[in-house]
Short mmCIF file of C-alpha atoms in Angstrom, two decimals:
data_model
loop_
_atom_site.label_atom_id
_atom_site.label_comp_id
_atom_site.label_asym_id
_atom_site.label_seq_id
_atom_site.Cartn_x
_atom_site.Cartn_y
_atom_site.Cartn_z
CA MET A 954 95.24 89.91 73.29
CA ASN A 955 98.88 90.80 72.77
CA LYS A 956 102.03 90.77 74.87
CA MET A 957 101.25 94.18 76.32
CA HIS A 958 97.87 92.95 77.58
CA THR A 959 99.44 89.91 79.21
CA LEU A 960 102.14 92.05 80.81
CA THR A 961 99.55 94.53 82.10
CA LYS A 962 97.45 91.71 83.55
CA ILE A 963 100.47 90.26 85.36
CA ILE A 964 101.42 93.66 86.79
CA LEU A 965 97.83 94.35 87.90
CA SER A 966 97.68 91.00 89.68
CA ALA A 967 101.02 91.71 91.35
CA ILE A 968 99.77 95.13 92.50
CA GLY A 969 96.60 93.48 93.83
CA ILE A 970 98.47 90.81 95.77
CA PHE A 971 101.02 93.29 97.16
CA PHE A 972 98.38 95.68 98.47
CA ALA A 973 96.12 92.87 99.72
CA ILE A 974 99.02 91.76 101.94
CA ARG A 975 99.58 95.35 103.08
CA LEU A 976 95.88 95.67 103.94
CA LEU A 977 95.90 92.41 105.89
CA SER A 978 98.88 93.64 107.87
CA GLN A 979 96.68 96.47 109.21
CA LEU A 980 94.36 94.04 111.01
CA PRO A 981 96.70 93.28 113.97
CA LEU A 982 96.65 97.00 114.87
CA ALA A 983 92.84 97.02 114.99
CA ILE A 984 92.87 93.89 117.15
CA PHE A 985 95.53 95.49 119.39
CA TRP A 986 93.24 98.45 120.17
CA PHE A 987 90.60 96.01 121.42
CA TYR A 988 93.03 93.93 123.49
CA SER A 989 94.62 97.01 125.05
CA LYS A 990 91.26 97.99 126.57
CA PRO A 991 88.35 95.55 126.04
CA ALA A 992 85.21 97.69 126.04
CA TRP A 993 82.23 98.20 123.77
CA GLU A 994 83.88 101.29 122.20
CA THR A 995 87.01 99.40 121.20
CA ALA A 996 84.90 96.41 120.09
CA ALA A 997 82.89 98.73 117.84
CA SER A 998 86.09 100.28 116.46
CA LEU A 999 87.48 96.79 115.81
CA LEU A 1000 84.31 95.80 114.00
CA PHE A 1001 84.34 99.00 111.97
CA SER A 1002 88.01 98.57 111.06
CA LEU A 1003 87.39 94.96 110.09
CA LEU A 1004 84.50 96.03 107.86
CA ILE A 1005 86.54 98.78 106.18
CA VAL A 1006 89.62 96.62 105.64
CA GLY A 1007 87.49 93.63 104.53
CA GLY A 1008 85.54 95.80 102.09
CA ALA A 1009 88.71 97.34 100.65
CA LEU A 1010 90.30 93.92 100.37
CA ALA A 1011 87.27 92.50 98.57
CA ALA A 1012 87.19 95.46 96.17
CA LEU A 1013 90.93 95.15 95.52
CA VAL A 1014 90.78 91.42 94.84
CA TYR A 1015 87.68 91.80 92.64
CA ILE A 1016 89.05 94.67 90.52
CA LEU A 1017 92.71 93.72 90.26
CA ILE A 1018 92.48 89.93 90.15
CA TYR A 1019 89.04 88.90 88.86
CA LYS A 1020 88.38 91.88 86.59
CA ARG A 1021 91.97 92.43 85.53
CA GLU A 1022 91.29 91.49 81.92
CA SER A 1023 88.79 94.28 81.33
CA LEU A 1024 90.99 96.71 83.28
CA ALA A 1025 94.01 95.73 81.17
CA LYS A 1026 91.96 96.31 78.00
CA LYS A 1027 90.97 99.74 79.30
CA ILE A 1028 94.55 100.68 80.12
CA VAL A 1029 96.18 99.35 76.95
CA GLY A 1030 93.28 100.19 74.64
CA SER A 1031 91.55 97.69 72.39
CA GLU A 1032 91.82 99.36 68.98
CA GLN A 1033 95.53 99.93 68.68
CA LEU A 1034 97.41 97.27 70.49
CA PRO A 1035 100.98 98.41 70.94
CA GLU A 1036 103.58 95.69 71.27
CA PRO A 1037 106.21 96.21 73.97
CA ASP A 1038 108.73 96.29 71.14
CA SER A 1039 107.39 99.56 69.79
CA GLN A 1040 109.82 101.89 71.51
CA ILE A 1041 107.89 104.60 73.34
CA LYS A 1042 104.32 103.32 73.09
CA TRP A 1043 104.70 101.35 76.28
CA LEU A 1044 105.24 104.54 78.30
CA PRO A 1045 101.54 105.62 78.67
CA VAL A 1046 100.57 102.08 79.67
CA ALA A 1047 103.42 101.88 82.18
CA LEU A 1048 102.55 105.30 83.59
CA HIS A 1049 98.89 104.30 83.96
CA LEU A 1050 100.01 101.23 85.90
CA VAL A 1051 102.32 103.33 88.06
CA CYS A 1052 99.44 105.74 88.76
CA ILE A 1053 97.12 102.87 89.70
CA ALA A 1054 99.74 101.46 92.08
CA GLY A 1055 100.29 104.96 93.51
CA GLY A 1056 96.54 105.46 93.89
CA ILE A 1057 96.17 102.22 95.82
CA TYR A 1058 99.13 103.26 97.98
CA PHE A 1059 97.41 106.58 98.74
CA LEU A 1060 94.10 104.90 99.57
CA ASN A 1061 95.92 102.33 101.66
CA THR A 1062 97.52 105.14 103.68
CA VAL A 1063 94.11 106.82 104.06
CA LEU A 1064 92.62 103.55 105.27
CA TRP A 1065 95.48 103.01 107.70
CA HIS A 1066 95.05 106.53 109.06
CA THR A 1067 91.27 106.06 109.40
CA THR A 1068 91.51 102.79 111.31
CA TYR A 1069 94.29 104.27 113.49
CA VAL A 1070 92.26 107.37 114.39
CA ILE A 1071 89.12 105.32 115.08
CA GLY A 1072 91.04 102.84 117.24
CA GLN A 1073 92.82 105.56 119.20
CA THR A 1074 89.64 107.56 119.75
CA ALA A 1075 87.81 104.42 120.94
CA THR A 1076 90.63 103.52 123.36
CA LEU A 1077 90.76 107.04 124.81
CA LYS A 1078 87.00 107.05 125.20
CA ALA A 1079 87.04 103.63 126.86
CA ARG A 1080 89.69 104.80 129.33
CA ASN A 1081 87.75 108.06 129.98
CA TYR A 1082 90.87 110.10 129.26
CA TYR A 1083 90.55 113.80 128.74
CA THR A 1084 92.97 114.69 126.02
CA ALA A 1085 93.77 117.54 123.71
CA TYR A 1086 94.10 115.04 120.88
CA ALA A 1087 91.49 115.99 118.30
CA PRO A 1088 91.39 113.32 115.60
CA PHE A 1089 88.71 115.05 113.57
CA SER A 1090 90.23 118.54 113.60
CA SER A 1091 90.78 120.38 110.31
CA ARG A 1092 94.54 119.86 110.71
CA ASN A 1093 94.03 116.10 110.47
CA ILE A 1094 91.08 116.03 108.13
CA ILE A 1095 92.45 118.24 105.30
CA PRO A 1096 95.51 116.06 104.45
CA TRP A 1097 93.23 113.02 104.73
CA VAL A 1098 90.72 114.49 102.23
CA ILE A 1099 93.51 115.55 99.82
CA MET A 1100 95.01 112.08 99.95
CA LEU A 1101 91.61 110.54 99.31
CA ILE A 1102 91.04 112.78 96.27
CA CYS A 1103 94.57 112.13 94.95
CA GLY A 1104 94.12 108.38 95.50
CA ILE A 1105 90.83 108.26 93.60
CA TYR A 1106 92.25 110.35 90.74
CA LEU A 1107 95.33 108.16 90.49
CA LEU A 1108 93.24 105.01 90.68
CA CYS A 1109 91.26 106.27 87.68
CA GLY A 1110 94.56 106.22 85.76
CA ALA A 1111 95.33 109.97 86.12
CA PRO A 1112 94.74 110.61 82.38
CA HIS A 1113 95.77 114.29 82.36
CA PHE A 1114 98.91 113.65 84.39
CA VAL A 1115 99.92 110.73 82.15
CA ARG A 1116 99.31 112.75 78.98
CA TRP A 1117 101.44 115.60 80.35
CA GLN A 1118 104.25 113.24 81.37
CA VAL A 1119 104.29 111.49 77.98
CA LYS A 1120 104.39 114.85 76.20
CA LYS A 1121 107.28 115.97 78.38
CA ALA A 1122 109.16 112.69 77.86
CA LEU A 1123 108.80 112.96 74.09
CA GLN A 1124 109.92 116.58 74.15
CA GLN A 1125 112.98 115.63 76.18
CA CYS A 1126 113.87 112.86 73.75
CA GLU A 1127 113.43 115.20 70.78
CA LYS A 1128 115.76 117.70 72.42
CA TYR A 1129 118.34 114.99 73.02
CA PRO A 1130 120.13 115.25 69.65
CA LYS A 1131 120.73 118.93 70.36
CA ILE A 1132 122.44 118.18 73.68
CA LYS A 1133 126.15 118.38 73.32
CA MET B 1232 122.55 98.44 76.39
CA SER B 1233 119.54 96.13 76.20
CA LYS B 1234 116.02 97.01 77.34
CA MET B 1235 116.34 94.97 80.51
CA GLN B 1236 119.69 96.58 81.34
CA ILE B 1237 118.15 100.04 80.96
CA ILE B 1238 115.22 99.09 83.21
CA ALA B 1239 117.70 97.67 85.76
CA LYS B 1240 119.64 100.95 85.58
CA ALA B 1241 116.49 102.96 86.28
CA VAL B 1242 115.50 100.70 89.18
CA LEU B 1243 119.02 100.94 90.66
CA THR B 1244 118.88 104.72 90.43
CA ILE B 1245 115.62 104.91 92.35
CA LEU B 1246 116.84 102.36 94.92
CA GLY B 1247 119.88 104.56 95.44
CA LEU B 1248 117.70 107.62 95.90
CA SER B 1249 115.50 105.78 98.38
CA ALA B 1250 118.57 104.61 100.31
CA ILE B 1251 119.90 108.18 100.44
CA LEU B 1252 116.59 109.42 101.80
CA ASN B 1253 116.53 106.72 104.47
CA LEU B 1254 120.12 107.47 105.47
CA SER B 1255 119.33 111.18 105.59
CA GLN B 1256 116.63 110.32 108.09
CA TYR B 1257 119.35 108.69 110.21
CA VAL B 1258 121.45 111.86 109.87
CA SER B 1259 118.44 113.83 111.08
CA THR B 1260 118.04 111.39 113.99
CA ALA B 1261 121.75 111.71 114.80
CA ILE B 1262 121.45 115.49 114.94
CA ARG B 1263 118.43 115.13 117.22
CA ALA B 1264 120.30 112.68 119.45
CA GLY B 1265 123.23 115.12 119.59
CA THR B 1266 121.32 117.33 121.95
CA ASP B 1267 121.16 114.80 124.76
CA SER B 1268 123.90 112.25 124.02
CA SER B 1269 127.64 112.60 123.81
CA ALA B 1270 128.91 114.79 121.00
CA VAL B 1271 131.71 112.29 120.26
CA ARG B 1272 129.21 109.60 119.35
CA VAL B 1273 127.42 111.94 116.97
CA PHE B 1274 130.66 113.12 115.38
CA LEU B 1275 131.68 109.48 114.81
CA PHE B 1276 128.28 108.53 113.47
CA LEU B 1277 127.81 111.42 111.06
CA PRO B 1278 130.97 110.96 108.90
CA VAL B 1279 130.19 107.24 108.50
CA LEU B 1280 126.69 108.08 107.29
CA ILE B 1281 127.96 110.80 104.97
CA ILE B 1282 130.57 108.47 103.45
CA PHE B 1283 127.89 105.83 103.00
CA ILE B 1284 125.59 108.35 101.27
CA ALA B 1285 128.43 109.46 98.98
CA LEU B 1286 129.21 105.83 98.06
CA ILE B 1287 125.57 105.08 97.28
CA THR B 1288 125.28 108.23 95.19
CA TYR B 1289 128.36 107.27 93.19
CA LEU B 1290 127.68 103.54 92.77
CA LEU B 1291 123.89 103.35 92.51
CA ILE B 1292 123.02 106.65 90.88
CA PHE B 1293 125.87 107.84 88.68
CA LYS B 1294 127.99 104.78 87.90
CA ASN B 1295 125.35 102.08 87.86
CA SER B 1296 125.71 100.91 84.25
CA ARG B 1297 128.13 98.10 85.13
CA LEU B 1298 125.93 96.81 87.93
CA ALA B 1299 122.85 97.04 85.70
CA ARG B 1300 124.62 94.99 83.00
CA LYS B 1301 125.52 92.36 85.60
CA MET B 1302 121.98 92.30 86.98
CA ALA B 1303 120.13 92.03 83.69
CA GLY B 1304 122.63 89.87 81.87
CA PRO B 1305 123.30 89.98 78.14
CA GLY B 1306 120.51 90.90 75.76
CA GLU B 1307 119.72 92.28 72.36
CA GLN B 1308 121.44 95.67 72.05
CA LEU B 1309 119.25 98.61 71.14
CA ASN B 1310 120.32 101.20 68.63
CA PRO B 1311 121.44 104.52 70.21
CA GLU B 1312 118.22 106.36 69.31
CA ASN B 1313 115.99 103.77 70.97
CA GLU B 1314 118.41 103.43 73.86
CA ALA B 1315 118.02 107.13 74.65
CA LEU B 1316 114.23 106.82 74.43
CA TRP B 1317 114.18 103.82 76.75
CA LEU B 1318 116.57 105.44 79.21
CA ALA B 1319 114.58 108.68 79.45
CA ALA B 1320 111.23 106.89 79.66
CA SER B 1321 112.38 104.32 82.26
CA LEU B 1322 113.94 106.96 84.48
CA ARG B 1323 110.83 109.11 84.24
CA MET B 1324 108.60 106.17 85.08
CA VAL B 1325 110.50 105.14 88.22
CA ALA B 1326 110.82 108.79 89.27
CA ILE B 1327 107.04 109.21 89.10
CA PHE B 1328 106.49 106.00 91.04
CA TYR B 1329 108.83 107.04 93.83
CA GLY B 1330 107.52 110.60 93.71
CA LEU B 1331 103.99 109.33 94.35
CA ILE B 1332 105.17 107.24 97.29
CA LEU B 1333 106.98 110.25 98.78
CA LEU B 1334 104.01 112.50 98.12
CA SER B 1335 101.72 110.27 100.14
CA THR B 1336 103.80 111.01 103.25
CA SER B 1337 104.53 114.65 102.36
CA ILE B 1338 101.01 116.05 101.96
CA PRO B 1339 100.86 117.49 105.55
CA THR B 1340 104.30 119.11 105.02
CA ILE B 1341 103.23 120.62 101.68
CA LEU B 1342 100.07 121.98 103.32
CA ASN B 1343 102.17 123.48 106.12
CA ILE B 1344 104.47 125.14 103.55
CA ILE B 1345 101.44 126.56 101.71
CA VAL B 1346 99.82 127.82 104.91
CA SER B 1347 103.05 129.24 106.44
CA PRO B 1348 102.79 132.70 104.74
CA LEU B 1349 99.44 133.16 106.49
CA CYS B 1350 101.05 132.47 109.87
CA ILE B 1351 104.09 134.68 109.31
CA ARG B 1352 102.18 138.00 109.37
CA PRO B 1353 100.91 137.77 112.97
CA LEU B 1354 104.36 136.60 114.06
CA ILE B 1355 106.03 139.62 112.43
CA ASN B 1356 103.43 141.84 114.09
CA GLU B 1357 104.32 140.25 117.42
CA ILE B 1358 108.04 140.92 116.86
CA PHE B 1359 107.42 144.62 116.10
CA THR B 1360 104.77 145.15 118.77
CA PHE B 1361 106.43 143.44 121.72
CA ASN B 1362 110.02 143.65 120.46
CA THR B 1363 110.55 139.98 121.34
CA PHE B 1364 111.05 136.88 119.29
CA PRO B 1365 107.81 134.79 119.37
CA LYS B 1366 108.06 131.62 121.42
CA SER B 1367 106.23 129.65 118.73
CA LEU B 1368 109.24 130.19 116.44
CA THR B 1369 111.87 128.97 118.88
CA PHE B 1370 112.26 125.41 117.66
CA THR B 1371 114.53 122.88 119.28
CA THR B 1372 117.30 121.14 117.31
CA ALA B 1373 115.09 118.06 117.00
CA GLN B 1374 112.25 120.12 115.55
CA TRP B 1375 114.57 121.94 113.13
CA SER B 1376 116.08 118.70 111.83
CA SER B 1377 112.62 117.23 111.39
CA ILE B 1378 111.36 120.38 109.59
CA VAL B 1379 114.37 120.42 107.24
CA TYR B 1380 114.11 116.69 106.49
CA ASN B 1381 110.34 116.83 105.83
CA SER B 1382 110.64 119.94 103.67
CA LEU B 1383 113.42 118.40 101.58
CA LYS B 1384 111.38 115.22 101.20
CA ALA B 1385 108.33 117.20 100.05
CA LEU B 1386 110.46 119.17 97.56
CA LEU B 1387 111.96 115.95 96.24
CA ALA B 1388 108.48 114.43 95.83
CA VAL B 1389 107.31 117.41 93.78
CA TYR B 1390 110.52 117.44 91.72
CA LEU B 1391 110.25 113.72 90.98
CA LEU B 1392 106.61 114.13 89.96
CA CYS B 1393 107.70 116.83 87.51
CA GLY B 1394 109.71 114.09 85.80
CA TRP B 1395 113.19 114.66 87.25
CA PRO B 1396 114.17 116.69 84.14
CA GLN B 1397 117.71 117.82 85.05
CA PHE B 1398 118.82 114.39 86.18
CA ILE B 1399 117.46 112.68 83.05
CA ARG B 1400 119.19 115.27 80.86
CA LEU B 1401 122.42 114.62 82.79
CA GLN B 1402 122.04 110.86 82.31
CA LEU B 1403 121.44 111.33 78.59
CA ASN B 1404 124.57 113.48 78.39
CA ILE B 1405 126.60 110.87 80.27
CA TYR B 1406 125.22 108.17 77.98
CA LYS B 1407 126.10 110.24 74.92
CA ALA B 1408 129.61 110.82 76.19
CA GLU B 1409 130.06 107.10 76.94
CA SER B 1410 128.67 105.77 73.64
CA PRO B 1411 131.28 105.11 70.95
CA PRO B 1412 131.43 107.82 68.24
CA ASN B 1413 130.66 105.39 65.40
CA GLN B 1414 127.33 104.52 67.06
CA ASN B 1415 126.22 108.10 67.52
CA LEU B 1416 123.39 108.27 65.02
CA TYR B 1417 122.22 111.68 66.13
CA THR B 1418 125.45 113.41 65.31
CA ASP B 1419 125.56 111.61 61.96
CA ARG B 1420 122.00 112.62 61.17
CA ARG B 1421 122.56 116.22 62.07
CA ASN B 1422 125.60 116.28 59.86
CA GLY B 1423 123.46 114.82 57.07
CA LYS B 1424 125.43 111.58 56.80
#
């Protein structure tokens, strides 16, 4: 365990706490849908939203707070342990962390969108409104699916993207002496 | 500069960029409001916003070294070679972070941009067949301002995810110009000293 591990663990915990709070802040919206029109449809949507948000929260807390040590070892690597002092070696680790934070942000947005669509559909159904609003149309679903895929890829650490970025950063720094 | 000062500089830069984007949204709102409110109010509001954006650009993006030094406090100075590495890497890191955040809200816009060539053909056909401008293309001022703002945001997201190359090169040039000549190791090395 070196300084880089400790730093990574701290950042992972911070990401976990930040997004746990963001997830919790979605609950009032789900409750609002139920209070705006108490019916079995909105109650079901509230229950579903609670389950989704609760599940995501549990997963987030488990991975980023309880299992942060093994995650930090995976990100930093156990064989070569770079110290933060080694000048550029911190960049892949930092980029992995940024990608994980970005991935959680993406998934958080997906979750927010899902609970919103479910809540709105349930309210409209409870009020027996005929509307042109189509929550499950391709126009709404495609961005949602892309965000989900991007979120999962980023959450996995986006290895190809990080490798490409590190390569580009090193190339830029090598070119620097030639800049005049 | 020390490591912490460089990180502070990178964070200030991205905060500045985020502030500019938020203020641009207000500009877009002001243009939208201009259609139904008094023109005087809009003309008073716009210059103030533009001056504010210019100030933020100057103080938080281009001349942020002094503020970064004040924020981070004194620290162990890096040698010029490592300073350049840290500056480029820190700026790239924050750019990617902000790029990802922007991308999460820009995916529908990017999809619309990708799909738009498919929609243009029937519209052109309509223009030539009926000799009239299609109604689906007659956007209101509010729609135009929203389209322009969202497109610029999507472009910025993609550019930031590509690593913000031109800006980082510019910052490295500024840094090189600001650093005292006796500390410029690169020039010395190239000259074989």
